[in-house]
CSV table of C-alpha atoms in Angstrom, one decimal:
chain,number,residue,atom,x,y,z
A,22,UNK,CA,-13.3,4.7,2.0
A,23,UNK,CA,-10.6,6.5,4.4
A,24,UNK,CA,-8.6,3.3,4.9
A,25,UNK,CA,-8.6,2.7,1.0
A,26,UNK,CA,-7.2,6.2,0.5
A,27,UNK,CA,-4.5,6.0,3.0
A,28,UNK,CA,-3.5,2.7,1.4
A,29,UNK,CA,-3.5,4.2,-1.8
A,30,UNK,CA,-1.3,7.2,-0.6
A,31,UNK,CA,1.2,5.1,1.5
A,32,UNK,CA,1.5,2.6,-1.6
A,33,UNK,CA,2.3,5.5,-4.1
A,34,UNK,CA,4.8,7.0,-1.6
A,35,UNK,CA,6.6,3.7,-1.2
A,36,UNK,CA,6.3,3.2,-5.0
A,37,UNK,CA,7.8,6.5,-5.7
A,38,UNK,CA,10.7,6.0,-3.3
A,39,UNK,CA,11.7,2.7,-4.9
A,40,UNK,CA,11.3,3.9,-8.3
A,41,UNK,CA,13.7,6.9,-7.5
A,42,UNK,CA,16.4,4.5,-5.9
A,43,UNK,CA,16.1,1.9,-8.9
A,44,UNK,CA,16.3,4.8,-11.5
A,45,UNK,CA,19.4,6.3,-9.7
A,46,UNK,CA,21.1,2.8,-9.5
A,47,UNK,CA,20.8,2.2,-13.2
A,48,UNK,CA,21.9,5.7,-13.9
A,49,UNK,CA,24.9,4.9,-11.7
A,50,UNK,CA,25.5,1.7,-13.6
A,51,UNK,CA,25.5,3.6,-16.9
A,52,UNK,CA,27.9,6.1,-15.7
A,53,UNK,CA,30.4,4.2,-13.6
A,54,UNK,CA,30.0,0.9,-15.3
A,55,UNK,CA,29.4,-1.3,-12.2
A,56,UNK,CA,26.9,-1.6,-9.8
A,57,UNK,CA,26.8,1.0,-6.9
A,58,UNK,CA,23.9,0.3,-4.5
A,59,UNK,CA,25.1,2.6,-1.8
A,60,UNK,CA,22.8,5.4,-0.2
A,61,UNK,CA,23.9,8.1,1.9
A,62,UNK,CA,22.4,11.3,3.5
A,63,UNK,CA,23.3,13.0,0.2
A,64,UNK,CA,23.4,10.9,-2.6
A,65,UNK,CA,22.7,7.7,-4.3
A,66,UNK,CA,25.5,5.7,-6.0
A,67,UNK,CA,27.8,8.1,-4.7
A,68,UNK,CA,26.8,10.9,-7.3
A,69,UNK,CA,23.1,11.3,-7.7
A,70,UNK,CA,21.1,13.5,-5.6
A,71,UNK,CA,17.7,12.5,-4.2
A,72,UNK,CA,14.9,14.1,-2.0
A,73,UNK,CA,15.6,13.1,1.7
A,74,UNK,CA,12.0,13.1,2.6
A,75,UNK,CA,11.1,10.3,-0.1
A,76,UNK,CA,14.1,7.8,0.7
A,77,UNK,CA,14.9,8.2,4.7
A,78,UNK,CA,13.4,4.8,5.4
A,79,UNK,CA,15.2,3.1,2.3
A,80,UNK,CA,18.7,4.3,3.9
A,81,UNK,CA,18.0,2.5,6.8
A,82,UNK,CA,16.9,-0.7,4.9
A,83,UNK,CA,19.9,-0.6,2.6
A,84,UNK,CA,22.5,0.1,5.4
A,85,UNK,CA,21.1,-3.0,7.2
A,86,UNK,CA,21.9,-5.3,4.1
A,87,UNK,CA,25.2,-4.0,3.4
A,88,UNK,CA,26.5,-4.0,7.2
A,89,UNK,CA,27.6,-0.6,7.2
C-alpha cells in the first residue's frame, strides 16, 4: 500500500515535470517559429518561466544531451 502510493506520487511528479517542459517547448515553437529545447535555471526556451522544484532534474538530463 505504501509502496503503491510512493510510486504514484513519484509518477505524477515526473509526469507533471515532463508535461510542463513539453508544453513550454511547444509554446516556444509557436512564438519563435523554431524548436528551442534549451532549459536554464530561469526559463525554458529562453522565455517561459517554470517552477524550479519541478524541473531541476530535467535541466541536468537536457544538458547531457545538448553537451552544454
